Amino acid sequence: MSADLQHRLTPSTVALLIIPPLMWAGNAVVGRMMQGVVPPITLNFLRWLLAFAILLPTAGWVLRPGSGLWPHWRRFAVLGLLGVGLYNALQYMALKTSTPINVTLVAAATPIWMLLLGRLFFGVAISRRAATGAAFSLAGVATVLSRGNIEQLLQVKLVAGDAWMLAATLVWATYSWLLARPKPGSEPAAIKADWAAFLVAQMAIGLIWSGSMTAGEWLWLSSEGHAASQITWGWPLAAALVYVAIGPSLLAYRCWGAGVGRVGPTIAGFFSNLTPLFAAVLSATLLGEMPKAYHALGFLLIVSGIVVSSRR
């Protein structure tokens, strides 16, 4: 892919990169609502298990011996560990002990990690436009999170959950770069051409990682003496699982993978900063509060960061 194509934002590409942060904002809201209903790592496992079951009828062929997956299992094992096993498990763990404002502030650093990882491990120089775009984007996020009052940002206190979210952002930045820069011959053409098969290949091995982590979580809960009461079964949990399996998992991952393939992870990373803006709007809607002027200002700053960083 040429550098020219990697940095060209068309309306369809913009749509592809806006859908994931919208789904992820809903994922953060649902993840917060599910605290106390289901353990965080278990929620991640159930989410991907349901998503796997949904895609299996259409992309189950990828699991057959001759599909090309198994000779390249190391590649999909790494992608499955990062994208399926770790990222959302870490985010759900962060939401258990940290506040939404802290979690979204830490997640807003994703474009910075994209730039640094690209420079350190993939030889991609940090341009002045990218650095300026990062500054605009972070300013927009800070405006939304502080509700237009910078004093609220100065009062933020970091807790253990923020460290989990920091780890999650690093995981996601690494995952995005690995998607964009595969080693030659590491992805069979038939699997790479079929987005569902490509995601199933990641989930097939990622569920092994996630299942192992879930087993460890329940062993820990059992040692604490309260494992049996950790899941509250009912319609709220069922509805949450359906949403996180279809929206943030299948739809968001499909759009994100296609968007990263078009513009590269650096530019795509700036779109992830729309997540806290969407989360603020969703929270305001659920609480019956109308959006404020600072939402509009934050949106303009974030979009400015995207435009500045993606200009040729």
Short mmCIF file of C-alpha atoms in Angstrom, two decimals:
data_model
loop_
_atom_site.label_atom_id
_atom_site.label_comp_id
_atom_site.label_asym_id
_atom_site.label_seq_id
_atom_site.Cartn_x
_atom_site.Cartn_y
_atom_site.Cartn_z
CA MET A 1 0.00 0.00 0.00
CA SER A 2 1.39 3.37 -0.96
CA ALA A 3 1.89 6.20 1.48
CA ASP A 4 -0.59 8.27 -0.55
CA LEU A 5 -3.37 5.74 -0.06
CA GLN A 6 -2.51 5.25 3.59
CA HIS A 7 -3.29 8.88 4.38
CA ARG A 8 -6.32 9.52 2.15
CA LEU A 9 -9.55 10.08 4.10
CA THR A 10 -12.62 9.45 1.98
CA PRO A 11 -16.20 9.64 3.32
CA SER A 12 -16.44 5.86 3.44
CA THR A 13 -13.15 5.61 5.34
CA VAL A 14 -14.29 8.26 7.81
CA ALA A 15 -17.50 6.26 8.37
CA LEU A 16 -15.48 3.10 8.96
CA LEU A 17 -13.36 4.85 11.59
CA ILE A 18 -16.26 6.59 13.35
CA ILE A 19 -18.31 3.43 13.95
CA PRO A 20 -15.73 1.74 16.24
CA PRO A 21 -15.43 4.61 18.76
CA LEU A 22 -19.22 4.85 18.87
CA MET A 23 -19.47 1.14 19.63
CA TRP A 24 -16.62 1.36 22.14
CA ALA A 25 -18.32 4.24 23.95
CA GLY A 26 -21.36 2.02 24.38
CA ASN A 27 -19.05 -0.78 25.48
CA ALA A 28 -17.64 1.42 28.26
CA VAL A 29 -21.13 2.31 29.45
CA VAL A 30 -22.24 -1.33 29.41
CA GLY A 31 -19.00 -2.48 31.05
CA ARG A 32 -19.58 -0.03 33.87
CA MET A 33 -23.20 -1.21 34.25
CA MET A 34 -22.08 -4.83 34.47
CA GLN A 35 -19.76 -4.24 37.43
CA GLY A 36 -21.08 -6.46 40.21
CA VAL A 37 -23.11 -8.51 37.71
CA VAL A 38 -20.28 -10.51 36.13
CA PRO A 39 -16.49 -10.56 36.77
CA PRO A 40 -14.57 -8.46 34.19
CA ILE A 41 -12.44 -11.20 32.62
CA THR A 42 -15.44 -13.53 32.51
CA LEU A 43 -17.44 -10.82 30.74
CA ASN A 44 -14.73 -10.56 28.11
CA PHE A 45 -14.70 -14.35 27.62
CA LEU A 46 -18.50 -14.62 27.31
CA ARG A 47 -18.50 -11.70 24.91
CA TRP A 48 -16.05 -13.31 22.50
CA LEU A 49 -17.57 -16.77 22.90
CA LEU A 50 -20.93 -15.43 21.72
CA ALA A 51 -19.30 -13.49 18.88
CA PHE A 52 -17.46 -16.66 17.84
CA ALA A 53 -20.73 -18.62 17.79
CA ILE A 54 -22.36 -15.94 15.61
CA LEU A 55 -19.59 -15.99 12.99
CA LEU A 56 -18.93 -19.74 13.02
CA PRO A 57 -21.68 -20.72 10.52
CA THR A 58 -20.30 -18.35 7.87
CA ALA A 59 -16.56 -18.57 8.55
CA GLY A 60 -16.14 -21.94 10.24
CA TRP A 61 -14.18 -23.21 7.24
CA VAL A 62 -11.12 -21.38 8.55
CA LEU A 63 -10.78 -24.00 11.30
CA ARG A 64 -10.36 -26.86 8.82
CA PRO A 65 -6.89 -28.38 8.39
CA GLY A 66 -6.42 -27.08 4.85
CA SER A 67 -7.58 -23.50 5.41
CA GLY A 68 -4.07 -22.11 5.94
CA LEU A 69 -4.66 -21.03 9.53
CA TRP A 70 -2.62 -23.67 11.32
CA PRO A 71 0.68 -23.22 9.45
CA HIS A 72 0.46 -19.54 10.52
CA TRP A 73 -0.95 -20.10 14.00
CA ARG A 74 1.75 -17.99 15.67
CA ARG A 75 0.58 -14.85 13.87
CA PHE A 76 -3.05 -15.38 14.90
CA ALA A 77 -2.04 -16.43 18.40
CA VAL A 78 -0.42 -13.02 18.92
CA LEU A 79 -3.38 -11.14 17.41
CA GLY A 80 -5.78 -13.26 19.46
CA LEU A 81 -3.87 -12.61 22.66
CA LEU A 82 -3.86 -8.83 22.13
CA GLY A 83 -7.24 -8.19 20.51
CA VAL A 84 -9.39 -10.93 22.06
CA GLY A 85 -7.67 -12.04 25.24
CA LEU A 86 -6.25 -8.85 26.71
CA TYR A 87 -7.62 -5.54 25.49
CA ASN A 88 -11.22 -5.61 26.70
CA ALA A 89 -10.41 -7.72 29.74
CA LEU A 90 -8.03 -4.97 30.86
CA GLN A 91 -10.64 -2.30 30.10
CA TYR A 92 -13.33 -4.09 32.10
CA MET A 93 -10.86 -4.49 34.97
CA ALA A 94 -10.10 -0.77 34.80
CA LEU A 95 -13.80 0.08 35.01
CA LYS A 96 -14.06 -2.02 38.15
CA THR A 97 -11.66 0.10 40.19
CA SER A 98 -11.39 3.40 38.34
CA THR A 99 -13.81 6.16 37.43
CA PRO A 100 -15.01 6.76 33.85
CA ILE A 101 -13.18 10.10 33.65
CA ASN A 102 -9.87 8.49 34.63
CA VAL A 103 -10.32 5.59 32.20
CA THR A 104 -11.16 7.83 29.25
CA LEU A 105 -8.31 10.20 30.06
CA VAL A 106 -5.84 7.32 29.95
CA ALA A 107 -7.42 5.90 26.78
CA ALA A 108 -7.06 9.30 25.13
CA ALA A 109 -3.31 8.67 25.03
CA THR A 110 -3.77 5.95 22.38
CA PRO A 111 -2.66 8.18 19.44
CA ILE A 112 0.52 9.02 21.35
CA TRP A 113 1.31 5.31 21.78
CA MET A 114 0.53 4.78 18.10
CA LEU A 115 3.10 7.41 17.16
CA LEU A 116 5.76 6.13 19.59
CA LEU A 117 5.37 2.45 18.70
CA GLY A 118 5.44 3.30 15.00
CA ARG A 119 8.67 5.22 15.48
CA LEU A 120 10.40 2.70 17.74
CA PHE A 121 9.45 -0.60 16.13
CA PHE A 122 8.23 0.11 12.60
CA GLY A 123 10.51 2.92 11.50
CA VAL A 124 7.69 5.42 10.92
CA ALA A 125 8.81 8.99 11.59
CA ILE A 126 6.64 11.27 13.72
CA SER A 127 5.73 14.18 11.48
CA ARG A 128 5.04 17.68 12.71
CA ARG A 129 1.48 17.35 11.49
CA ALA A 130 0.96 14.15 13.49
CA ALA A 131 2.33 15.75 16.65
CA THR A 132 0.14 18.82 16.14
CA GLY A 133 -2.87 16.63 15.48
CA ALA A 134 -2.22 14.72 18.69
CA ALA A 135 -2.14 17.97 20.65
CA PHE A 136 -5.46 19.13 19.14
CA SER A 137 -7.07 15.76 19.77
CA LEU A 138 -5.97 15.52 23.40
CA ALA A 139 -7.12 19.10 23.97
CA GLY A 140 -10.55 18.15 22.68
CA VAL A 141 -10.74 15.14 24.98
CA ALA A 142 -9.65 17.26 27.95
CA THR A 143 -12.34 19.84 27.12
CA VAL A 144 -15.07 17.21 27.17
CA LEU A 145 -13.84 15.44 30.29
CA SER A 146 -13.36 18.67 32.22
CA ARG A 147 -16.73 20.03 31.04
CA GLY A 148 -14.96 23.17 29.96
CA ASN A 149 -13.40 23.67 33.41
CA ILE A 150 -9.68 22.83 33.52
CA GLU A 151 -9.76 22.76 37.35
CA GLN A 152 -11.61 19.45 37.23
CA LEU A 153 -8.67 17.85 35.41
CA LEU A 154 -6.30 19.07 38.11
CA GLN A 155 -8.41 17.30 40.74
CA VAL A 156 -8.14 13.87 39.10
CA LYS A 157 -6.54 11.21 41.33
CA LEU A 158 -4.98 8.16 39.74
CA VAL A 159 -5.92 4.71 41.06
CA ALA A 160 -4.98 1.11 40.25
CA GLY A 161 -7.56 0.91 37.46
CA ASP A 162 -5.73 3.60 35.53
CA ALA A 163 -2.72 1.29 35.27
CA TRP A 164 -4.95 -1.42 33.78
CA MET A 165 -6.26 1.06 31.21
CA LEU A 166 -2.75 2.23 30.38
CA ALA A 167 -1.84 -1.39 29.69
CA ALA A 168 -4.97 -1.71 27.53
CA THR A 169 -4.02 1.29 25.38
CA LEU A 170 -0.54 -0.12 24.81
CA VAL A 171 -2.08 -3.46 23.86
CA TRP A 172 -4.45 -1.82 21.39
CA ALA A 173 -1.73 0.30 19.80
CA THR A 174 0.45 -2.79 19.33
CA TYR A 175 -2.48 -4.77 17.92
CA SER A 176 -3.24 -2.01 15.40
CA TRP A 177 0.35 -1.82 14.17
CA LEU A 178 0.52 -5.61 13.80
CA LEU A 179 -2.67 -5.47 11.72
CA ALA A 180 -1.23 -2.80 9.46
CA ARG A 181 2.27 -4.25 9.11
CA PRO A 182 2.06 -8.05 8.76
CA LYS A 183 5.22 -9.90 7.83
CA PRO A 184 5.24 -11.08 4.21
CA GLY A 185 3.53 -14.46 3.91
CA SER A 186 2.25 -14.44 7.50
CA GLU A 187 -1.42 -14.29 6.48
CA PRO A 188 -2.95 -16.76 4.01
CA ALA A 189 -4.61 -14.90 1.13
CA ALA A 190 -7.96 -16.70 1.50
CA ILE A 191 -8.22 -15.75 5.18
CA LYS A 192 -7.00 -12.21 4.69
CA ALA A 193 -9.59 -11.60 1.95
CA ASP A 194 -12.49 -12.66 4.21
CA TRP A 195 -12.95 -10.36 7.22
CA ALA A 196 -15.13 -12.89 9.06
CA ALA A 197 -12.59 -15.67 8.56
CA PHE A 198 -9.79 -13.33 9.64
CA LEU A 199 -11.63 -12.50 12.86
CA VAL A 200 -12.60 -16.13 13.51
CA ALA A 201 -8.93 -17.10 13.11
CA GLN A 202 -8.06 -14.60 15.85
CA MET A 203 -10.96 -15.66 18.07
CA ALA A 204 -10.22 -19.38 17.73
CA ILE A 205 -6.87 -18.95 19.48
CA GLY A 206 -7.86 -15.82 21.41
CA LEU A 207 -10.60 -17.76 23.22
CA ILE A 208 -7.94 -20.15 24.50
CA TRP A 209 -6.08 -17.20 25.99
CA SER A 210 -9.28 -15.65 27.34
CA GLY A 211 -10.53 -18.97 28.71
CA SER A 212 -7.25 -19.50 30.55
CA MET A 213 -7.46 -16.02 32.05
CA THR A 214 -11.08 -16.64 33.08
CA ALA A 215 -10.09 -19.88 34.79
CA GLY A 216 -7.42 -17.97 36.70
CA GLU A 217 -9.98 -15.33 37.68
CA TRP A 218 -12.37 -17.95 39.09
CA LEU A 219 -9.58 -19.72 40.94
CA TRP A 220 -8.80 -16.40 42.60
CA LEU A 221 -12.47 -15.75 43.35
CA SER A 222 -12.79 -19.24 44.84
CA SER A 223 -9.82 -18.60 47.08
CA GLU A 224 -11.61 -15.48 48.30
CA GLY A 225 -14.68 -17.56 49.14
CA HIS A 226 -17.29 -15.77 47.03
CA ALA A 227 -17.05 -17.24 43.52
CA ALA A 228 -20.60 -18.62 43.43
CA SER A 229 -22.17 -15.18 43.78
CA GLN A 230 -20.12 -13.46 41.10
CA ILE A 231 -22.59 -13.82 38.19
CA THR A 232 -26.13 -12.47 38.34
CA TRP A 233 -27.96 -14.19 35.51
CA GLY A 234 -30.91 -12.41 33.94
CA TRP A 235 -32.08 -10.22 31.07
CA PRO A 236 -29.72 -7.33 31.85
CA LEU A 237 -26.69 -9.60 31.48
CA ALA A 238 -28.15 -11.27 28.37
CA ALA A 239 -28.82 -7.93 26.69
CA ALA A 240 -25.35 -6.67 27.61
CA LEU A 241 -23.71 -9.78 26.14
CA VAL A 242 -25.66 -9.47 22.88
CA TYR A 243 -24.60 -5.85 22.52
CA VAL A 244 -20.91 -6.29 23.34
CA ALA A 245 -20.70 -9.40 21.13
CA ILE A 246 -22.25 -7.76 18.05
CA GLY A 247 -21.44 -4.04 18.37
CA PRO A 248 -18.00 -3.54 19.96
CA SER A 249 -16.79 -6.98 18.83
CA LEU A 250 -17.95 -7.91 15.33
CA LEU A 251 -19.02 -4.55 13.91
CA ALA A 252 -16.29 -2.43 15.50
CA TYR A 253 -13.47 -4.88 14.76
CA ARG A 254 -14.62 -5.25 11.16
CA CYS A 255 -14.72 -1.48 10.62
CA TRP A 256 -11.48 -0.86 12.53
CA GLY A 257 -9.56 -3.47 10.57
CA ALA A 258 -10.81 -2.07 7.27
CA GLY A 259 -10.10 1.52 8.34
CA VAL A 260 -6.58 0.74 9.55
CA GLY A 261 -5.94 -1.05 6.27
CA ARG A 262 -6.84 2.12 4.36
CA VAL A 263 -5.12 4.89 6.32
CA GLY A 264 -2.71 3.12 8.68
CA PRO A 265 -2.78 2.91 12.48
CA THR A 266 -1.42 6.41 13.15
CA ILE A 267 -4.29 8.26 11.49
CA ALA A 268 -6.84 5.70 12.69
CA GLY A 269 -5.60 6.19 16.24
CA PHE A 270 -6.83 9.79 16.23
CA PHE A 271 -10.37 8.60 15.58
CA SER A 272 -10.25 6.55 18.79
CA ASN A 273 -10.28 9.87 20.65
CA LEU A 274 -13.90 10.24 19.60
CA THR A 275 -14.73 7.50 22.11
CA PRO A 276 -14.85 9.71 25.23
CA LEU A 277 -16.88 12.30 23.33
CA PHE A 278 -19.44 9.67 22.32
CA ALA A 279 -19.36 8.29 25.87
CA ALA A 280 -20.15 11.74 27.25
CA VAL A 281 -23.07 12.13 24.87
CA LEU A 282 -24.41 8.64 25.66
CA SER A 283 -24.10 9.27 29.38
CA ALA A 284 -25.87 12.59 29.00
CA THR A 285 -28.64 10.91 27.04
CA LEU A 286 -29.09 8.16 29.62
CA LEU A 287 -29.18 10.75 32.39
CA GLY A 288 -31.62 12.97 30.50
CA GLU A 289 -29.14 15.83 30.17
CA MET A 290 -28.78 17.80 26.94
CA PRO A 291 -25.30 18.18 25.38
CA LYS A 292 -23.48 21.36 26.42
CA ALA A 293 -21.35 23.86 24.55
CA TYR A 294 -18.16 22.14 25.68
CA HIS A 295 -19.25 18.98 23.83
CA ALA A 296 -19.29 20.97 20.59
CA LEU A 297 -15.92 22.57 21.36
CA GLY A 298 -14.38 19.21 22.20
CA PHE A 299 -15.77 17.71 19.00
CA LEU A 300 -14.27 20.52 16.91
CA LEU A 301 -10.84 20.10 18.54
CA ILE A 302 -10.84 16.33 18.06
CA VAL A 303 -11.91 16.62 14.43
CA SER A 304 -9.25 19.30 13.92
CA GLY A 305 -6.65 16.85 15.19
CA ILE A 306 -7.84 14.22 12.73
CA VAL A 307 -7.82 16.66 9.80
CA VAL A 308 -4.41 18.14 10.63
CA SER A 309 -2.75 14.76 11.10
CA SER A 310 -4.19 13.28 7.90
CA ARG A 311 -3.45 16.14 5.50
CA ARG A 312 -1.00 15.23 2.74
#
